[in-house]
Tab-separated table of C-alpha atoms in Angstrom:
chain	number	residue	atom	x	y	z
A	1183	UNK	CA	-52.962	107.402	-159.600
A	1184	UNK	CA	-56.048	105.291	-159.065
A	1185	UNK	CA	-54.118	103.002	-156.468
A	1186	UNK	CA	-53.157	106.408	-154.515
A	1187	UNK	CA	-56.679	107.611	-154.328
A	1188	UNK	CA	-58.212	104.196	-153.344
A	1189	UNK	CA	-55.345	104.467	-150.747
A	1190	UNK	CA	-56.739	107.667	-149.169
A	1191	UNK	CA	-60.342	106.682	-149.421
A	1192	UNK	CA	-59.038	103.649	-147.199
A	1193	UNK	CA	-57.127	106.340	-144.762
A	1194	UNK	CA	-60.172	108.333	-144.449
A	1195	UNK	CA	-62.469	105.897	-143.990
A	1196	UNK	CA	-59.997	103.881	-140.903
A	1197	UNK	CA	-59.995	107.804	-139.530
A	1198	UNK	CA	-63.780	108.370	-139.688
A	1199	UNK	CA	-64.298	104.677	-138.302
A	1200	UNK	CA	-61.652	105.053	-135.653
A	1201	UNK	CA	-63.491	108.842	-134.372
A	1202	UNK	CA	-66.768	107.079	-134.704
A	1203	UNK	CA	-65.590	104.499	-132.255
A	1204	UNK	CA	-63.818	106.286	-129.657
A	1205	UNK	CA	-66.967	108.337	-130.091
A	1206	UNK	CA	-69.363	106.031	-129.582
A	1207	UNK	CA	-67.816	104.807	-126.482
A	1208	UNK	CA	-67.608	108.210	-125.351
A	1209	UNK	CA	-71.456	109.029	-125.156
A	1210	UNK	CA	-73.029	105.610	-124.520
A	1211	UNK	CA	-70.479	105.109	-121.693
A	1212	UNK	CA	-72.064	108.254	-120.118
A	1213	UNK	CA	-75.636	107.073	-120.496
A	1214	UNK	CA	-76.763	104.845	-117.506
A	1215	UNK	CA	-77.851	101.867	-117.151
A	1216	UNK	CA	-78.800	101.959	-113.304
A	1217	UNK	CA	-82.501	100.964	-112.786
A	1218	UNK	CA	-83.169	101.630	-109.313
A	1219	UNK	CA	-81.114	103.158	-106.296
A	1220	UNK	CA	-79.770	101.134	-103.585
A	1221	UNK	CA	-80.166	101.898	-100.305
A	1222	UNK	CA	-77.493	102.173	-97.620
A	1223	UNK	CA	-79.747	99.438	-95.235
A	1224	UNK	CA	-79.379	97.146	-97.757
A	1225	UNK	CA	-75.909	96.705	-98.578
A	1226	UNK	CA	-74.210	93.693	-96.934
A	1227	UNK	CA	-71.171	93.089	-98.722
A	1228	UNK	CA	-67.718	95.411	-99.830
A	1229	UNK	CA	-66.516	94.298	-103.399
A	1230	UNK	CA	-63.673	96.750	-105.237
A	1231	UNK	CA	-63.761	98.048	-108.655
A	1232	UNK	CA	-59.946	97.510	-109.677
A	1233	UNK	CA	-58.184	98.771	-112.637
A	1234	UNK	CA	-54.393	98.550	-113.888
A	1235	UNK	CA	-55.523	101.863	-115.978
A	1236	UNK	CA	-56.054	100.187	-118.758
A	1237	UNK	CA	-57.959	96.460	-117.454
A	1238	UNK	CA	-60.691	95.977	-114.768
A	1239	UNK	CA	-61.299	93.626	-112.423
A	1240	UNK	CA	-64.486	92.441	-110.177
A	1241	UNK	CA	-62.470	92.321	-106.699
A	1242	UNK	CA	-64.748	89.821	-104.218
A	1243	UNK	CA	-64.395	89.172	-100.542
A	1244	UNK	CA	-62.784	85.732	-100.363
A	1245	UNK	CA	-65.345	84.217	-98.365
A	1246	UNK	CA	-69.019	85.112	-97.334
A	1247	UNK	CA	-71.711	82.972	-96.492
A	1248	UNK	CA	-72.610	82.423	-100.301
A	1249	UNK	CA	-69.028	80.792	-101.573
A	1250	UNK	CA	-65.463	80.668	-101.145
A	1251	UNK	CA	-63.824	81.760	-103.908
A	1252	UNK	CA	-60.727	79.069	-102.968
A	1253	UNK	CA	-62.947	76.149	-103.352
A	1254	UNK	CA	-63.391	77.320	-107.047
A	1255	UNK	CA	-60.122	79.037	-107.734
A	1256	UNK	CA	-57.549	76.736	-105.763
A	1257	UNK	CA	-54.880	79.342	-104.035
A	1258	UNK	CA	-52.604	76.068	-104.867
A	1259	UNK	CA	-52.815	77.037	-108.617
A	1260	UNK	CA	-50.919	79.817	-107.791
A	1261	UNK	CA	-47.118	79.968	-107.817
A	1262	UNK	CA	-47.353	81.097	-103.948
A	1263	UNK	CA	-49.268	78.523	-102.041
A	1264	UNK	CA	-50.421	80.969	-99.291
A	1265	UNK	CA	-53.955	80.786	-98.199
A	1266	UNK	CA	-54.939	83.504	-96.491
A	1267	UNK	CA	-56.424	85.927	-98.377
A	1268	UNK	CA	-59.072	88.539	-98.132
A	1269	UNK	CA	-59.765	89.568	-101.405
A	1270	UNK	CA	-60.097	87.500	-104.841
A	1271	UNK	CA	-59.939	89.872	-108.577
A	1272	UNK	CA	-61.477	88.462	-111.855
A	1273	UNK	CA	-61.113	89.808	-114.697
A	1274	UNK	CA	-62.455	88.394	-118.458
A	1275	UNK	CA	-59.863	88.797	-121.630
A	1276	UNK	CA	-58.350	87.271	-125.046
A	1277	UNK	CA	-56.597	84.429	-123.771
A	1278	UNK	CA	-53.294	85.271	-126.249
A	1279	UNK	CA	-53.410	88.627	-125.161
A	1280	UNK	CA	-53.125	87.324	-121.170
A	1281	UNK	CA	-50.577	84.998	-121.632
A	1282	UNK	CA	-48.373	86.590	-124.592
A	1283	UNK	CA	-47.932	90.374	-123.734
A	1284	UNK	CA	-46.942	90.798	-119.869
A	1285	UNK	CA	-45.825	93.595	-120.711
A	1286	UNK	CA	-46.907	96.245	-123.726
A	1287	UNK	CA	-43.374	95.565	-125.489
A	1288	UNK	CA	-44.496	91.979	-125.696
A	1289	UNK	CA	-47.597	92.950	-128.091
A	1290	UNK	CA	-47.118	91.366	-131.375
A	1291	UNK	CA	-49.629	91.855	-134.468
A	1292	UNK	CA	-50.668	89.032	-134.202
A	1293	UNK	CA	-52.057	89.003	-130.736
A	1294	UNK	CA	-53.433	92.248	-131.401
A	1295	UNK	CA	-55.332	91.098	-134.263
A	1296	UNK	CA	-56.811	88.110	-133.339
A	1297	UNK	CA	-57.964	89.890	-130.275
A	1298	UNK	CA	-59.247	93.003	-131.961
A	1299	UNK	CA	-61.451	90.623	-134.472
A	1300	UNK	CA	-62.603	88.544	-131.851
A	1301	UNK	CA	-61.329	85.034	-133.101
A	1302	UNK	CA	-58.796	83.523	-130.381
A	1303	UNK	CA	-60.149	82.008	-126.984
A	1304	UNK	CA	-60.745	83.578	-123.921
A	1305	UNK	CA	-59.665	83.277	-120.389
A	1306	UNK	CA	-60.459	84.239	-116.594
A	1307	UNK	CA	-57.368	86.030	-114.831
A	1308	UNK	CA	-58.017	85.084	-110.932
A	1309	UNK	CA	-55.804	87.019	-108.791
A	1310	UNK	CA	-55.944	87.017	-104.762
A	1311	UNK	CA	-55.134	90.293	-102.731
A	1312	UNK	CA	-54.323	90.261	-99.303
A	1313	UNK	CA	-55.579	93.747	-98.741
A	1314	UNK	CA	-57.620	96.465	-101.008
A	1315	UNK	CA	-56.194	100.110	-101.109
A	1316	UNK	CA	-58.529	103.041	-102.478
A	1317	UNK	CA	-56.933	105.448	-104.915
A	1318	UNK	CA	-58.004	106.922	-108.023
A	1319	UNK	CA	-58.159	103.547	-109.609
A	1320	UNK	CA	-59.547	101.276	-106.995
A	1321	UNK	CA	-63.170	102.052	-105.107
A	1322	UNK	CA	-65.188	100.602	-102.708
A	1323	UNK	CA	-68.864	99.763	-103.839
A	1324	UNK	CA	-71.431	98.155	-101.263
A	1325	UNK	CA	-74.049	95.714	-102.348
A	1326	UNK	CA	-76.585	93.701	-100.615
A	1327	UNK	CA	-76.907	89.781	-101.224
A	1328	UNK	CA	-79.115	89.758	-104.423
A	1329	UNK	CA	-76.571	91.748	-106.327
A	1330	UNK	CA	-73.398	89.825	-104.964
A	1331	UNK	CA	-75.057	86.699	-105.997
A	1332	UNK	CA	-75.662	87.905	-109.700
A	1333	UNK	CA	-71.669	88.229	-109.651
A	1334	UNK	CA	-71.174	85.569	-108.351
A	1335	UNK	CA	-73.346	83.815	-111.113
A	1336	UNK	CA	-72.098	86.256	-113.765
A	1337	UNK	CA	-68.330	85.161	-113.200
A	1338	UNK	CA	-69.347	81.311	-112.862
A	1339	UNK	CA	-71.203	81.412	-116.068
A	1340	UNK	CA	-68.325	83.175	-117.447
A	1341	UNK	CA	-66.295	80.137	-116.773
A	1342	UNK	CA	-65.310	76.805	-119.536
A	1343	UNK	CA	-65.524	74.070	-117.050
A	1344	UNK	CA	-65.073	70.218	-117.196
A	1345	UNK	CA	-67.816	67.628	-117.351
A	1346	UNK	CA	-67.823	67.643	-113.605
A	1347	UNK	CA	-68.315	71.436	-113.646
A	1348	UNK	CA	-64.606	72.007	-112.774
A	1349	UNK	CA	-62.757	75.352	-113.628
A	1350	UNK	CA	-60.114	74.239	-116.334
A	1351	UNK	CA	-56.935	75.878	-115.064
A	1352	UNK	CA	-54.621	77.189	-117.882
A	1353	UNK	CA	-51.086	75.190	-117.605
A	1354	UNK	CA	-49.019	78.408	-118.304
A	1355	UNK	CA	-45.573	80.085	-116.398
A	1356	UNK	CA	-47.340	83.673	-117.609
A	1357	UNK	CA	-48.426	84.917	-114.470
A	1358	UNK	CA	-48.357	87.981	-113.738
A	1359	UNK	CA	-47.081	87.259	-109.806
A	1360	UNK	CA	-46.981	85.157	-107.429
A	1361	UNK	CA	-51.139	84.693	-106.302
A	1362	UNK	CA	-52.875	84.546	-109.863
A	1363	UNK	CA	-53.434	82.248	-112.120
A	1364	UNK	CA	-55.864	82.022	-115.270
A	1365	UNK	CA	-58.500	79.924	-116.142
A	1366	UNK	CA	-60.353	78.817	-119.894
A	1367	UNK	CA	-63.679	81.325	-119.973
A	1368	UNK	CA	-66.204	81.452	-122.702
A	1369	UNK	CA	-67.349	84.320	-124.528
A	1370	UNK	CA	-65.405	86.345	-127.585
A	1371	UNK	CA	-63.109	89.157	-126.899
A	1372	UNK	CA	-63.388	91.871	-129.658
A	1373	UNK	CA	-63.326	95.333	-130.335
A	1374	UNK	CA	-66.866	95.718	-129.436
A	1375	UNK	CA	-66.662	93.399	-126.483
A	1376	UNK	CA	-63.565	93.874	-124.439
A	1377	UNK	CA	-62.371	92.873	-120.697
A	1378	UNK	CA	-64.340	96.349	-119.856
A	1379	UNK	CA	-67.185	95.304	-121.666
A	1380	UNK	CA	-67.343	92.095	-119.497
A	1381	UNK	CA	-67.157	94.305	-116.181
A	1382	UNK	CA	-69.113	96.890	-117.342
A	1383	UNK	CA	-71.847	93.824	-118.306
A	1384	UNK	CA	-71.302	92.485	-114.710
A	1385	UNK	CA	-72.117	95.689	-113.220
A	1386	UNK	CA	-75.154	96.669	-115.208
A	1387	UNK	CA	-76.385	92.962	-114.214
A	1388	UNK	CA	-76.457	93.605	-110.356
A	1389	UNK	CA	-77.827	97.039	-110.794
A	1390	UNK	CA	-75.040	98.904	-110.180
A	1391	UNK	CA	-73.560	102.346	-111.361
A	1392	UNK	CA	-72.392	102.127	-115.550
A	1393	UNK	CA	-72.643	103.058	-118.342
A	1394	UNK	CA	-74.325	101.459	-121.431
A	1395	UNK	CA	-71.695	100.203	-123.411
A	1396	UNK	CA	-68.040	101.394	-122.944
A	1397	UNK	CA	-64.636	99.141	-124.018
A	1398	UNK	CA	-62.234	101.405	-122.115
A	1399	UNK	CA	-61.905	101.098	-118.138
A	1400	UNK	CA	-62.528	104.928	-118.056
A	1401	UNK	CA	-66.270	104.531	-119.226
A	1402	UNK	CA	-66.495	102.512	-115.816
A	1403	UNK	CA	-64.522	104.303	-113.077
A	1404	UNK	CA	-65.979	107.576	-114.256
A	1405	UNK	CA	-69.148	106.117	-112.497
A	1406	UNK	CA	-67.345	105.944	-109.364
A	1407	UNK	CA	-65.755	109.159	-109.238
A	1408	UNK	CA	-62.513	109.025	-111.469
A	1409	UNK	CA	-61.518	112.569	-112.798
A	1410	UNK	CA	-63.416	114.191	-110.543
């Protein structure tokens, strides 16, 4: 008897913690965290807001006059050795989560835990796009040169790198296609701090629409018009 009713103390206290999550994220994704408006005369650069409706990714023009994304993320690290691309996505996860579930059939307990309590490594997914389509999970945001270079930094400083300040590429057959590959990154995944979090983080950093917290990619794109 006592085990049973410990049992469904347990139960109701996963259910109250799991609504006051899902919750949370709820209202504080809703709250912004824009400072100040940019205007149109500013804005210099495209980027995309991309999102496989469940991940983000920061989507960056190839090359600008600030960097080339290539001469940091090799397009020969990719199983494709094409060059010519206009568009480079980064996105920020668990590292076992990349590289073991391709697919959601592929999630094990395991992964899932380690990820959840934030104790496995992380790593940068780089992926290059040839072109950038607008739908209800892709959108166009323009941004003048101070806020591309805080992404820029943002991602960099998201980066493990070698002595020489060198990406460390992640020796791995788990891509997802031909023109990604994935990279060691610093930082914890968790529950509180997923790959949304990261994008969400990058965002608020250049002063650009989000939300104050949010570990679901709708707490972003519902700053650029999704659902509406």
């Amino acid at each position: 008897m006592r085990f049973i009713k410990m049992l469904l103390y347990f139960i109701a206290a996963l259910l109250l913690f799991i609504l006051l999550y899902f919750a949370l994220d709820a209202i504080l994704s809703r709250i912004p965290a824009l400072k100040k408006e940019i205007s149109d005369s500013q804005t210099k650069y495209t980027i995309y807001l991309l999102s496989n409706d469940v991940h983000t990714d920061l989507v960056l023009p190839v090359q600008t006059d600030i960097v080339d994304w290539r001469t940091i993320f090799p397009t020969e690290n990719n199983k494709s050795k094409e060059t010519n691309y206009a568009w480079v996505g980064i996105g920020w996860g668990d590292k076992g989560f990349y590289l073991n579930t391709p697919e959601w059939k592929d999630l094990t307990f395991k992964t899932a835990f380690v990820a959840v309590v934030g104790i496995g490594e992380t790593a940068l997914h780089v992926t290059y796009h040839p072109e950038m389509i607008e739908n209800n999970l892709c959108y166009k945001i323009e941004i003048d040169e101070e806020q591309y270079k805080i992404l820029m930094h943002y991602v960099l400083e998201s980066l493990e790198t070698k002595d020489d300040k060198e990406p460390i590429l992640i020796q791995t057959t788990a891509q997802y296609g031909n023109t990604d590959a994935f990279y060691e990154a610093l930082g914890s995944y968790s529950m509180l701090y997923s790959c949304n979090t990261w994008t969400n983080n990058a965002l608020k950093k250049a002063n650009l629409p989000s939300g104050i917290w949010t570990v679901f990619d709708k707490g972003i794109l519902r700053w650029y018009g999704y659902g509406k």
